[in-house]
Amino acid sequence: MVLIPLENRLSRLQGIREAPETAPPHLREQAWLELEQKTALGIYEDVEKVLKKLAKAKLGKEPAPKLVHETRVVLRRWESIWSVLERDGWNEKKFWKRTGNPLRKLHKLLGQARDWDVNIELAEEYTLPASVNKVFKKERARAGAKVAKRLERVKVKRLSKDLLKFLLKRPQQIAVKHAGSSRLFQSAYSHLEPLLAEQEDTARALEAHAHTPAELHELRLVVKAWRYLLADFFGLTNLELVRAQQLLGKLNDLERLSQLVGAVAAQDAGATRAMIKLQEQKLKLLSDFDSLRINLPFGLRPSVTSLDSADG
């Protein structure tokens, strides 16, 4: 359900002229506020599903790794979409207190649990000493307990209901705020393309000097935001960005694991052998990323050809 029909009729009457003719119809012929609402409502359905699963699974217990991962993926996409909406004035104090902030806190706690799940998986893959794995599982239990405690405090049904109500109502309020302004009738493409260009500029600047673990981690976050922006709002999936995010994510996981192993079992012979294997794998991943980073898709934009051109 979309509650901005008046603005849509006006935009059709006035014409949305700023987008290039090669832009896909959903970006060229649709106002930015309408597209933002549709995108947010699309992810809402997934948010509602995972929240329901969490509500059923909680019962005072920590959620299973599979559910943690699934929920994090959905909430990560919501955060990406929300970052765009927030820039366009969607946020309001009441919503953030009742809905936005609780979702962010839950996402953060799930992220901590997921990190330990990954650590445990890697500990088995690299045959780390049992003492290390024991510590990892203990920390995962603590992180999972925090998630379970948070879920006990969160009223999932109300959270889902409030989120849907907000997404249906807020565009009308924003439209009223911009009443009489040509900005309201700006095409989705012309409104969002500068944000995409800004994201690319940030990625380009980071890529130029990112070599340390901290710098590569920062680049990973920017690449991830870039990839989601292209996918959620522009309808584009790019294999180079997917691969770059995967490589940088694995590098980040192995860097975190190396630091943990060094702190937990620095004098253990088994840990020393594992550390050598970890270092070798990190070097391989770095080499793979170095080959890929020169091909990041700067300037990538969606485009369509006319039916006449296709027929010719």
PDB file of C-alpha atoms in Angstrom:
ATOM      1  CA  MET A   1       0.000   0.000   0.000  1.00  0.00           C
ATOM      2  CA  VAL A   2       1.380   3.396  -1.024  1.00  0.00           C
ATOM      3  CA  LEU A   3      -0.191   6.517   0.436  1.00  0.00           C
ATOM      4  CA  ILE A   4       1.111   9.269  -1.805  1.00  0.00           C
ATOM      5  CA  PRO A   5      -1.322   9.142  -4.756  1.00  0.00           C
ATOM      6  CA  LEU A   6      -1.864  12.902  -4.987  1.00  0.00           C
ATOM      7  CA  GLU A   7       1.829  13.599  -5.373  1.00  0.00           C
ATOM      8  CA  ASN A   8       2.125  10.835  -7.950  1.00  0.00           C
ATOM      9  CA  ARG A   9      -0.690  12.312 -10.043  1.00  0.00           C
ATOM     10  CA  LEU A  10       0.940  15.722  -9.869  1.00  0.00           C
ATOM     11  CA  SER A  11       4.296  14.336 -10.892  1.00  0.00           C
ATOM     12  CA  ARG A  12       2.714  12.621 -13.902  1.00  0.00           C
ATOM     13  CA  LEU A  13       1.023  15.879 -14.889  1.00  0.00           C
ATOM     14  CA  GLN A  14       4.099  18.051 -14.465  1.00  0.00           C
ATOM     15  CA  GLY A  15       6.464  15.502 -15.943  1.00  0.00           C
ATOM     16  CA  ILE A  16       9.683  14.285 -14.395  1.00  0.00           C
ATOM     17  CA  ARG A  17      12.250  15.600 -16.797  1.00  0.00           C
ATOM     18  CA  GLU A  18      15.664  15.457 -15.164  1.00  0.00           C
ATOM     19  CA  ALA A  19      16.585  11.808 -15.689  1.00  0.00           C
ATOM     20  CA  PRO A  20      18.348  10.691 -18.894  1.00  0.00           C
ATOM     21  CA  GLU A  21      16.232   8.820 -21.413  1.00  0.00           C
ATOM     22  CA  THR A  22      18.390   5.730 -20.977  1.00  0.00           C
ATOM     23  CA  ALA A  23      17.452   5.472 -17.265  1.00  0.00           C
ATOM     24  CA  PRO A  24      15.047   2.614 -16.461  1.00  0.00           C
ATOM     25  CA  PRO A  25      11.378   3.649 -16.151  1.00  0.00           C
ATOM     26  CA  HIS A  26      11.229   3.025 -12.396  1.00  0.00           C
ATOM     27  CA  LEU A  27      13.963   5.645 -11.942  1.00  0.00           C
ATOM     28  CA  ARG A  28      12.993   8.047 -14.728  1.00  0.00           C
ATOM     29  CA  GLU A  29       9.201   8.175 -14.352  1.00  0.00           C
ATOM     30  CA  GLN A  30       8.863   7.786 -10.604  1.00  0.00           C
ATOM     31  CA  ALA A  31       9.317  10.484  -7.979  1.00  0.00           C
ATOM     32  CA  TRP A  32      12.080   9.848  -5.444  1.00  0.00           C
ATOM     33  CA  LEU A  33       9.717   9.787  -2.471  1.00  0.00           C
ATOM     34  CA  GLU A  34       7.571   7.110  -4.062  1.00  0.00           C
ATOM     35  CA  LEU A  35      10.582   4.911  -4.866  1.00  0.00           C
ATOM     36  CA  GLU A  36      11.994   5.324  -1.373  1.00  0.00           C
ATOM     37  CA  GLN A  37       8.700   4.252   0.158  1.00  0.00           C
ATOM     38  CA  LYS A  38       8.337   1.248  -2.145  1.00  0.00           C
ATOM     39  CA  THR A  39      11.900   0.164  -1.396  1.00  0.00           C
ATOM     40  CA  ALA A  40      11.375   0.494   2.346  1.00  0.00           C
ATOM     41  CA  LEU A  41       8.080  -1.396   2.215  1.00  0.00           C
ATOM     42  CA  GLY A  42       9.825  -4.153   0.261  1.00  0.00           C
ATOM     43  CA  ILE A  43      12.429  -4.730   2.955  1.00  0.00           C
ATOM     44  CA  TYR A  44       9.757  -4.377   5.650  1.00  0.00           C
ATOM     45  CA  GLU A  45       8.253  -7.706   4.602  1.00  0.00           C
ATOM     46  CA  ASP A  46      11.595  -9.436   5.225  1.00  0.00           C
ATOM     47  CA  VAL A  47      12.096  -7.604   8.528  1.00  0.00           C
ATOM     48  CA  GLU A  48       8.675  -8.746   9.709  1.00  0.00           C
ATOM     49  CA  LYS A  49       9.443 -12.371   8.808  1.00  0.00           C
ATOM     50  CA  VAL A  50      12.746 -12.560  10.685  1.00  0.00           C
ATOM     51  CA  LEU A  51      11.331 -10.763  13.712  1.00  0.00           C
ATOM     52  CA  LYS A  52       8.532 -13.327  13.867  1.00  0.00           C
ATOM     53  CA  LYS A  53      11.072 -16.144  13.690  1.00  0.00           C
ATOM     54  CA  LEU A  54      13.071 -14.564  16.512  1.00  0.00           C
ATOM     55  CA  ALA A  55       9.926 -14.165  18.599  1.00  0.00           C
ATOM     56  CA  LYS A  56       9.092 -17.856  18.193  1.00  0.00           C
ATOM     57  CA  ALA A  57      12.654 -19.043  18.770  1.00  0.00           C
ATOM     58  CA  LYS A  58      13.553 -16.935  21.811  1.00  0.00           C
ATOM     59  CA  LEU A  59      11.907 -18.528  24.884  1.00  0.00           C
ATOM     60  CA  GLY A  60      14.783 -17.137  26.932  1.00  0.00           C
ATOM     61  CA  LYS A  61      17.357 -18.960  24.812  1.00  0.00           C
ATOM     62  CA  GLU A  62      20.012 -17.677  22.478  1.00  0.00           C
ATOM     63  CA  PRO A  63      19.092 -17.875  18.757  1.00  0.00           C
ATOM     64  CA  ALA A  64      20.764 -20.484  16.553  1.00  0.00           C
ATOM     65  CA  PRO A  65      23.619 -19.419  14.238  1.00  0.00           C
ATOM     66  CA  LYS A  66      21.494 -19.853  11.102  1.00  0.00           C
ATOM     67  CA  LEU A  67      18.761 -17.546  12.424  1.00  0.00           C
ATOM     68  CA  VAL A  68      21.330 -15.024  13.641  1.00  0.00           C
ATOM     69  CA  HIS A  69      22.867 -14.874  10.177  1.00  0.00           C
ATOM     70  CA  GLU A  70      19.518 -14.644   8.388  1.00  0.00           C
ATOM     71  CA  THR A  71      18.319 -11.838  10.661  1.00  0.00           C
ATOM     72  CA  ARG A  72      21.574  -9.910  10.328  1.00  0.00           C
ATOM     73  CA  VAL A  73      21.406 -10.020   6.534  1.00  0.00           C
ATOM     74  CA  VAL A  74      17.893  -8.556   6.580  1.00  0.00           C
ATOM     75  CA  LEU A  75      18.640  -5.893   9.196  1.00  0.00           C
ATOM     76  CA  ARG A  76      21.826  -4.955   7.359  1.00  0.00           C
ATOM     77  CA  ARG A  77      19.761  -4.258   4.241  1.00  0.00           C
ATOM     78  CA  TRP A  78      17.280  -2.280   6.307  1.00  0.00           C
ATOM     79  CA  GLU A  79      20.126  -0.172   7.721  1.00  0.00           C
ATOM     80  CA  SER A  80      21.396   0.467   4.198  1.00  0.00           C
ATOM     81  CA  ILE A  81      17.980   1.603   2.987  1.00  0.00           C
ATOM     82  CA  TRP A  82      17.426   3.621   6.143  1.00  0.00           C
ATOM     83  CA  SER A  83      20.685   5.521   5.607  1.00  0.00           C
ATOM     84  CA  VAL A  84      19.171   6.914   2.396  1.00  0.00           C
ATOM     85  CA  LEU A  85      15.789   7.632   3.947  1.00  0.00           C
ATOM     86  CA  GLU A  86      17.382   9.385   6.894  1.00  0.00           C
ATOM     87  CA  ARG A  87      19.272  11.744   4.594  1.00  0.00           C
ATOM     88  CA  ASP A  88      15.950  12.694   3.020  1.00  0.00           C
ATOM     89  CA  GLY A  89      14.317  13.633   6.303  1.00  0.00           C
ATOM     90  CA  TRP A  90      12.386  10.462   7.101  1.00  0.00           C
ATOM     91  CA  ASN A  91      13.539  10.203  10.697  1.00  0.00           C
ATOM     92  CA  GLU A  92      11.517  11.581  13.590  1.00  0.00           C
ATOM     93  CA  LYS A  93      12.042  11.425  17.332  1.00  0.00           C
ATOM     94  CA  LYS A  94       9.068   9.216  18.197  1.00  0.00           C
ATOM     95  CA  PHE A  95       9.851   6.657  15.498  1.00  0.00           C
ATOM     96  CA  TRP A  96      13.503   6.448  16.453  1.00  0.00           C
ATOM     97  CA  LYS A  97      12.734   5.899  20.118  1.00  0.00           C
ATOM     98  CA  ARG A  98      10.046   3.240  19.615  1.00  0.00           C
ATOM     99  CA  THR A  99      11.299   1.482  16.488  1.00  0.00           C
ATOM    100  CA  GLY A 100      14.495   2.676  14.820  1.00  0.00           C
ATOM    101  CA  ASN A 101      16.807   2.519  17.815  1.00  0.00           C
ATOM    102  CA  PRO A 102      15.533  -0.878  19.097  1.00  0.00           C
ATOM    103  CA  LEU A 103      16.146  -2.354  15.634  1.00  0.00           C
ATOM    104  CA  ARG A 104      19.665  -0.925  15.536  1.00  0.00           C
ATOM    105  CA  LYS A 105      20.506  -2.232  19.021  1.00  0.00           C
ATOM    106  CA  LEU A 106      19.212  -5.685  18.102  1.00  0.00           C
ATOM    107  CA  HIS A 107      21.258  -5.619  14.897  1.00  0.00           C
ATOM    108  CA  LYS A 108      24.404  -4.720  16.839  1.00  0.00           C
ATOM    109  CA  LEU A 109      23.948  -7.553  19.337  1.00  0.00           C
ATOM    110  CA  LEU A 110      23.257 -10.023  16.553  1.00  0.00           C
ATOM    111  CA  GLY A 111      26.452  -8.852  14.877  1.00  0.00           C
ATOM    112  CA  GLN A 112      28.461  -9.707  17.976  1.00  0.00           C
ATOM    113  CA  ALA A 113      26.908 -13.177  18.120  1.00  0.00           C
ATOM    114  CA  ARG A 114      27.562 -13.693  14.410  1.00  0.00           C
ATOM    115  CA  ASP A 115      31.234 -12.771  14.823  1.00  0.00           C
ATOM    116  CA  TRP A 116      31.644 -15.551  17.369  1.00  0.00           C
ATOM    117  CA  ASP A 117      29.797 -18.008  15.127  1.00  0.00           C
ATOM    118  CA  VAL A 118      32.279 -17.195  12.358  1.00  0.00           C
ATOM    119  CA  ASN A 119      35.196 -17.511  14.786  1.00  0.00           C
ATOM    120  CA  ILE A 120      33.997 -20.970  15.814  1.00  0.00           C
ATOM    121  CA  GLU A 121      33.616 -22.052  12.164  1.00  0.00           C
ATOM    122  CA  LEU A 122      37.122 -20.823  11.346  1.00  0.00           C
ATOM    123  CA  ALA A 123      38.552 -22.439  14.462  1.00  0.00           C
ATOM    124  CA  GLU A 124      37.386 -25.795  13.124  1.00  0.00           C
ATOM    125  CA  GLU A 125      38.556 -25.036   9.594  1.00  0.00           C
ATOM    126  CA  TYR A 126      42.084 -24.142  10.753  1.00  0.00           C
ATOM    127  CA  THR A 127      42.192 -26.838  13.440  1.00  0.00           C
ATOM    128  CA  LEU A 128      42.780 -24.465  16.324  1.00  0.00           C
ATOM    129  CA  PRO A 129      43.511 -25.930  19.779  1.00  0.00           C
ATOM    130  CA  ALA A 130      40.536 -27.080  21.843  1.00  0.00           C
ATOM    131  CA  SER A 131      41.363 -24.436  24.436  1.00  0.00           C
ATOM    132  CA  VAL A 132      40.784 -21.695  21.856  1.00  0.00           C
ATOM    133  CA  ASN A 133      37.535 -23.222  20.639  1.00  0.00           C
ATOM    134  CA  LYS A 134      36.342 -23.486  24.244  1.00  0.00           C
ATOM    135  CA  VAL A 135      36.909 -19.779  24.790  1.00  0.00           C
ATOM    136  CA  PHE A 136      35.123 -18.942  21.545  1.00  0.00           C
ATOM    137  CA  LYS A 137      32.066 -21.012  22.473  1.00  0.00           C
ATOM    138  CA  LYS A 138      31.934 -19.421  25.902  1.00  0.00           C
ATOM    139  CA  GLU A 139      31.993 -15.958  24.354  1.00  0.00           C
ATOM    140  CA  ARG A 140      29.315 -16.984  21.834  1.00  0.00           C
ATOM    141  CA  ALA A 141      27.087 -18.105  24.692  1.00  0.00           C
ATOM    142  CA  ARG A 142      27.502 -14.708  26.345  1.00  0.00           C
ATOM    143  CA  ALA A 143      26.717 -12.867  23.125  1.00  0.00           C
ATOM    144  CA  GLY A 144      23.710 -15.094  22.479  1.00  0.00           C
ATOM    145  CA  ALA A 145      22.424 -14.497  25.997  1.00  0.00           C
ATOM    146  CA  LYS A 146      22.554 -10.739  25.368  1.00  0.00           C
ATOM    147  CA  VAL A 147      20.465 -11.215  22.234  1.00  0.00           C
ATOM    148  CA  ALA A 148      17.950 -13.333  24.138  1.00  0.00           C
ATOM    149  CA  LYS A 149      17.758 -10.702  26.882  1.00  0.00           C
ATOM    150  CA  ARG A 150      17.176  -7.955  24.320  1.00  0.00           C
ATOM    151  CA  LEU A 151      14.427 -10.015  22.688  1.00  0.00           C
ATOM    152  CA  GLU A 152      12.711 -10.374  26.045  1.00  0.00           C
ATOM    153  CA  ARG A 153      12.506  -6.578  26.204  1.00  0.00           C
ATOM    154  CA  VAL A 154      11.426  -6.060  22.609  1.00  0.00           C
ATOM    155  CA  LYS A 155       7.733  -6.406  21.777  1.00  0.00           C
ATOM    156  CA  VAL A 156       8.146  -7.834  18.312  1.00  0.00           C
ATOM    157  CA  LYS A 157       4.527  -7.507  17.177  1.00  0.00           C
ATOM    158  CA  ARG A 158       4.409  -3.865  18.200  1.00  0.00           C
ATOM    159  CA  LEU A 159       7.771  -3.225  16.581  1.00  0.00           C
ATOM    160  CA  SER A 160       6.580  -4.622  13.243  1.00  0.00           C
ATOM    161  CA  LYS A 161       3.274  -2.789  13.460  1.00  0.00           C
ATOM    162  CA  ASP A 162       4.938   0.531  14.297  1.00  0.00           C
ATOM    163  CA  LEU A 163       7.442   0.147  11.470  1.00  0.00           C
ATOM    164  CA  LEU A 164       4.720  -0.508   8.891  1.00  0.00           C
ATOM    165  CA  LYS A 165       2.592   2.360  10.154  1.00  0.00           C
ATOM    166  CA  PHE A 166       5.566   4.708   9.945  1.00  0.00           C
ATOM    167  CA  LEU A 167       6.504   3.677   6.395  1.00  0.00           C
ATOM    168  CA  LEU A 168       2.936   4.198   5.212  1.00  0.00           C
ATOM    169  CA  LYS A 169       2.425   7.547   6.921  1.00  0.00           C
ATOM    170  CA  ARG A 170       5.785   9.327   6.804  1.00  0.00           C
ATOM    171  CA  PRO A 171       5.884  10.077   3.028  1.00  0.00           C
ATOM    172  CA  GLN A 172       2.682  12.098   3.318  1.00  0.00           C
ATOM    173  CA  GLN A 173       4.276  14.227   6.027  1.00  0.00           C
ATOM    174  CA  ILE A 174       7.411  14.732   3.928  1.00  0.00           C
ATOM    175  CA  ALA A 175       5.269  15.623   0.883  1.00  0.00           C
ATOM    176  CA  VAL A 176       3.438  18.266   2.913  1.00  0.00           C
ATOM    177  CA  LYS A 177       6.767  19.679   4.041  1.00  0.00           C
ATOM    178  CA  HIS A 178       7.892  20.050   0.424  1.00  0.00           C
ATOM    179  CA  ALA A 179       4.518  21.227  -0.906  1.00  0.00           C
ATOM    180  CA  GLY A 180       5.002  23.806  -3.619  1.00  0.00           C
ATOM    181  CA  SER A 181       8.625  22.853  -4.161  1.00  0.00           C
ATOM    182  CA  SER A 182       9.881  21.384  -7.417  1.00  0.00           C
ATOM    183  CA  ARG A 183      12.025  19.057  -5.308  1.00  0.00           C
ATOM    184  CA  LEU A 184       8.951  16.968  -4.583  1.00  0.00           C
ATOM    185  CA  PHE A 185       8.652  16.064  -8.262  1.00  0.00           C
ATOM    186  CA  GLN A 186      12.316  15.269  -8.781  1.00  0.00           C
ATOM    187  CA  SER A 187      12.816  11.916 -10.484  1.00  0.00           C
ATOM    188  CA  ALA A 188      14.193   9.057  -8.453  1.00  0.00           C
ATOM    189  CA  TYR A 189      17.220   8.940 -10.752  1.00  0.00           C
ATOM    190  CA  SER A 190      18.163  12.607 -10.521  1.00  0.00           C
ATOM    191  CA  HIS A 191      17.592  12.573  -6.762  1.00  0.00           C
ATOM    192  CA  LEU A 192      19.560   9.421  -5.958  1.00  0.00           C
ATOM    193  CA  GLU A 193      22.322   9.522  -8.586  1.00  0.00           C
ATOM    194  CA  PRO A 194      24.321  12.221  -6.711  1.00  0.00           C
ATOM    195  CA  LEU A 195      24.246   9.995  -3.630  1.00  0.00           C
ATOM    196  CA  LEU A 196      25.591   7.110  -5.711  1.00  0.00           C
ATOM    197  CA  ALA A 197      28.332   9.372  -7.105  1.00  0.00           C
ATOM    198  CA  GLU A 198      29.228  10.450  -3.569  1.00  0.00           C
ATOM    199  CA  GLN A 199      29.472   6.821  -2.474  1.00  0.00           C
ATOM    200  CA  GLU A 200      31.746   6.075  -5.414  1.00  0.00           C
ATOM    201  CA  ASP A 201      33.980   9.044  -4.590  1.00  0.00           C
ATOM    202  CA  THR A 202      34.355   7.800  -1.025  1.00  0.00           C
ATOM    203  CA  ALA A 203      35.189   4.285  -2.230  1.00  0.00           C
ATOM    204  CA  ARG A 204      37.669   5.621  -4.788  1.00  0.00           C
ATOM    205  CA  ALA A 205      39.486   7.706  -2.174  1.00  0.00           C
ATOM    206  CA  LEU A 206      39.696   4.784   0.257  1.00  0.00           C
ATOM    207  CA  GLU A 207      40.741   2.264  -2.384  1.00  0.00           C
ATOM    208  CA  ALA A 208      43.664   4.486  -3.380  1.00  0.00           C
ATOM    209  CA  HIS A 209      45.426   4.002  -0.043  1.00  0.00           C
ATOM    210  CA  ALA A 210      43.720   1.092   1.743  1.00  0.00           C
ATOM    211  CA  HIS A 211      46.369  -1.456   2.745  1.00  0.00           C
ATOM    212  CA  THR A 212      46.292  -1.893   6.525  1.00  0.00           C
ATOM    213  CA  PRO A 213      43.617  -4.091   8.150  1.00  0.00           C
ATOM    214  CA  ALA A 214      41.855  -1.018   9.539  1.00  0.00           C
ATOM    215  CA  GLU A 215      41.845   0.716   6.142  1.00  0.00           C
ATOM    216  CA  LEU A 216      40.636  -2.396   4.349  1.00  0.00           C
ATOM    217  CA  HIS A 217      37.877  -2.809   6.936  1.00  0.00           C
ATOM    218  CA  GLU A 218      36.727   0.758   6.309  1.00  0.00           C
ATOM    219  CA  LEU A 219      36.798   0.142   2.566  1.00  0.00           C
ATOM    220  CA  ARG A 220      34.727  -3.021   3.070  1.00  0.00           C
ATOM    221  CA  LEU A 221      31.971  -1.039   4.785  1.00  0.00           C
ATOM    222  CA  VAL A 222      31.926   1.542   1.999  1.00  0.00           C
ATOM    223  CA  VAL A 223      31.889  -1.112  -0.734  1.00  0.00           C
ATOM    224  CA  LYS A 224      29.020  -2.851   1.037  1.00  0.00           C
ATOM    225  CA  ALA A 225      27.003   0.389   1.231  1.00  0.00           C
ATOM    226  CA  TRP A 226      27.775   1.066  -2.452  1.00  0.00           C
ATOM    227  CA  ARG A 227      26.655  -2.407  -3.459  1.00  0.00           C
ATOM    228  CA  TYR A 228      23.382  -2.176  -1.506  1.00  0.00           C
ATOM    229  CA  LEU A 229      22.632   1.279  -2.892  1.00  0.00           C
ATOM    230  CA  LEU A 230      23.001  -0.036  -6.430  1.00  0.00           C
ATOM    231  CA  ALA A 231      20.901  -3.118  -5.710  1.00  0.00           C
ATOM    232  CA  ASP A 232      18.087  -1.657  -3.615  1.00  0.00           C
ATOM    233  CA  PHE A 233      17.478   1.613  -5.427  1.00  0.00           C
ATOM    234  CA  PHE A 234      18.994   1.193  -8.901  1.00  0.00           C
ATOM    235  CA  GLY A 235      18.212  -2.485  -9.438  1.00  0.00           C
ATOM    236  CA  LEU A 236      21.806  -3.405 -10.307  1.00  0.00           C
ATOM    237  CA  THR A 237      23.880  -6.329  -9.076  1.00  0.00           C
ATOM    238  CA  ASN A 238      27.582  -6.194  -9.885  1.00  0.00           C
ATOM    239  CA  LEU A 239      29.823  -9.237  -9.564  1.00  0.00           C
ATOM    240  CA  GLU A 240      32.984  -7.200  -8.912  1.00  0.00           C
ATOM    241  CA  LEU A 241      31.353  -5.490  -5.936  1.00  0.00           C
ATOM    242  CA  VAL A 242      29.993  -8.787  -4.633  1.00  0.00           C
ATOM    243  CA  ARG A 243      33.429 -10.378  -4.927  1.00  0.00           C
ATOM    244  CA  ALA A 244      35.180  -7.374  -3.389  1.00  0.00           C
ATOM    245  CA  GLN A 245      32.856  -7.452  -0.395  1.00  0.00           C
ATOM    246  CA  GLN A 246      33.405 -11.195   0.013  1.00  0.00           C
ATOM    247  CA  LEU A 247      37.198 -10.920  -0.108  1.00  0.00           C
ATOM    248  CA  LEU A 248      37.326  -7.966   2.265  1.00  0.00           C
ATOM    249  CA  GLY A 249      34.897  -9.706   4.597  1.00  0.00           C
ATOM    250  CA  LYS A 250      37.055 -12.838   4.734  1.00  0.00           C
ATOM    251  CA  LEU A 251      40.143 -10.721   5.331  1.00  0.00           C
ATOM    252  CA  ASN A 252      38.406  -8.998   8.211  1.00  0.00           C
ATOM    253  CA  ASP A 253      37.323 -12.335   9.702  1.00  0.00           C
ATOM    254  CA  LEU A 254      40.840 -13.767   9.497  1.00  0.00           C
ATOM    255  CA  GLU A 255      42.402 -10.625  10.948  1.00  0.00           C
ATOM    256  CA  ARG A 256      40.019 -10.754  13.896  1.00  0.00           C
ATOM    257  CA  LEU A 257      40.718 -14.466  14.365  1.00  0.00           C
ATOM    258  CA  SER A 258      44.490 -13.951  14.274  1.00  0.00           C
ATOM    259  CA  GLN A 259      44.298 -11.344  17.009  1.00  0.00           C
ATOM    260  CA  LEU A 260      42.075 -13.549  19.165  1.00  0.00           C
ATOM    261  CA  VAL A 261      44.283 -16.606  18.769  1.00  0.00           C
ATOM    262  CA  GLY A 262      47.360 -14.576  19.615  1.00  0.00           C
ATOM    263  CA  ALA A 263      45.700 -13.335  22.790  1.00  0.00           C
ATOM    264  CA  VAL A 264      44.258 -16.692  23.887  1.00  0.00           C
ATOM    265  CA  ALA A 265      46.982 -19.209  22.990  1.00  0.00           C
ATOM    266  CA  ALA A 266      50.141 -17.390  21.982  1.00  0.00           C
ATOM    267  CA  GLN A 267      52.420 -20.111  23.420  1.00  0.00           C
ATOM    268  CA  ASP A 268      50.503 -23.092  22.064  1.00  0.00           C
ATOM    269  CA  ALA A 269      52.299 -25.004  19.288  1.00  0.00           C
ATOM    270  CA  GLY A 270      49.003 -25.815  17.579  1.00  0.00           C
ATOM    271  CA  ALA A 271      48.013 -22.173  17.641  1.00  0.00           C
ATOM    272  CA  THR A 272      51.368 -21.217  16.121  1.00  0.00           C
ATOM    273  CA  ARG A 273      50.839 -23.580  13.200  1.00  0.00           C
ATOM    274  CA  ALA A 274      47.328 -22.222  12.712  1.00  0.00           C
ATOM    275  CA  MET A 275      48.636 -18.665  12.757  1.00  0.00           C
ATOM    276  CA  ILE A 276      51.033 -19.514   9.919  1.00  0.00           C
ATOM    277  CA  LYS A 277      48.151 -20.946   7.886  1.00  0.00           C
ATOM    278  CA  LEU A 278      46.042 -17.870   8.649  1.00  0.00           C
ATOM    279  CA  GLN A 279      48.820 -15.567   7.485  1.00  0.00           C
ATOM    280  CA  GLU A 280      49.228 -17.511   4.253  1.00  0.00           C
ATOM    281  CA  GLN A 281      45.502 -17.317   3.587  1.00  0.00           C
ATOM    282  CA  LYS A 282      45.429 -13.577   4.331  1.00  0.00           C
ATOM    283  CA  LEU A 283      48.230 -12.987   1.834  1.00  0.00           C
ATOM    284  CA  LYS A 284      46.337 -14.975  -0.809  1.00  0.00           C
ATOM    285  CA  LEU A 285      43.152 -12.984  -0.186  1.00  0.00           C
ATOM    286  CA  LEU A 286      45.106  -9.732  -0.383  1.00  0.00           C
ATOM    287  CA  SER A 287      46.573 -10.815  -3.703  1.00  0.00           C
ATOM    288  CA  ASP A 288      43.129 -11.704  -5.017  1.00  0.00           C
ATOM    289  CA  PHE A 289      41.744  -8.351  -3.913  1.00  0.00           C
ATOM    290  CA  ASP A 290      44.670  -6.449  -5.428  1.00  0.00           C
ATOM    291  CA  SER A 291      43.781  -8.029  -8.772  1.00  0.00           C
ATOM    292  CA  LEU A 292      40.151  -7.048  -8.331  1.00  0.00           C
ATOM    293  CA  ARG A 293      40.401  -3.541  -6.907  1.00  0.00           C
ATOM    294  CA  ILE A 294      41.465  -2.012 -10.216  1.00  0.00           C
ATOM    295  CA  ASN A 295      38.193  -3.211 -11.753  1.00  0.00           C
ATOM    296  CA  LEU A 296      35.736  -1.746  -9.260  1.00  0.00           C
ATOM    297  CA  PRO A 297      32.741  -0.478 -11.297  1.00  0.00           C
ATOM    298  CA  PHE A 298      33.081   3.280 -10.842  1.00  0.00           C
ATOM    299  CA  GLY A 299      30.546   5.089 -12.999  1.00  0.00           C
ATOM    300  CA  LEU A 300      28.214   2.093 -13.307  1.00  0.00           C
ATOM    301  CA  ARG A 301      24.641   3.255 -13.953  1.00  0.00           C
ATOM    302  CA  PRO A 302      21.513   1.383 -15.036  1.00  0.00           C
ATOM    303  CA  SER A 303      20.400   1.960 -18.615  1.00  0.00           C
ATOM    304  CA  VAL A 304      17.873   0.616 -21.071  1.00  0.00           C
ATOM    305  CA  THR A 305      17.696   0.681 -24.854  1.00  0.00           C
ATOM    306  CA  SER A 306      14.574   1.712 -26.710  1.00  0.00           C
ATOM    307  CA  LEU A 307      12.279  -0.861 -28.293  1.00  0.00           C
ATOM    308  CA  ASP A 308      13.027   0.726 -31.663  1.00  0.00           C
ATOM    309  CA  SER A 309      16.767   0.140 -31.176  1.00  0.00           C
ATOM    310  CA  ALA A 310      16.135  -3.402 -30.028  1.00  0.00           C
ATOM    311  CA  ASP A 311      13.914  -4.121 -33.026  1.00  0.00           C
ATOM    312  CA  GLY A 312      16.462  -2.570 -35.398  1.00  0.00           C
TER     313      GLY A 312
END
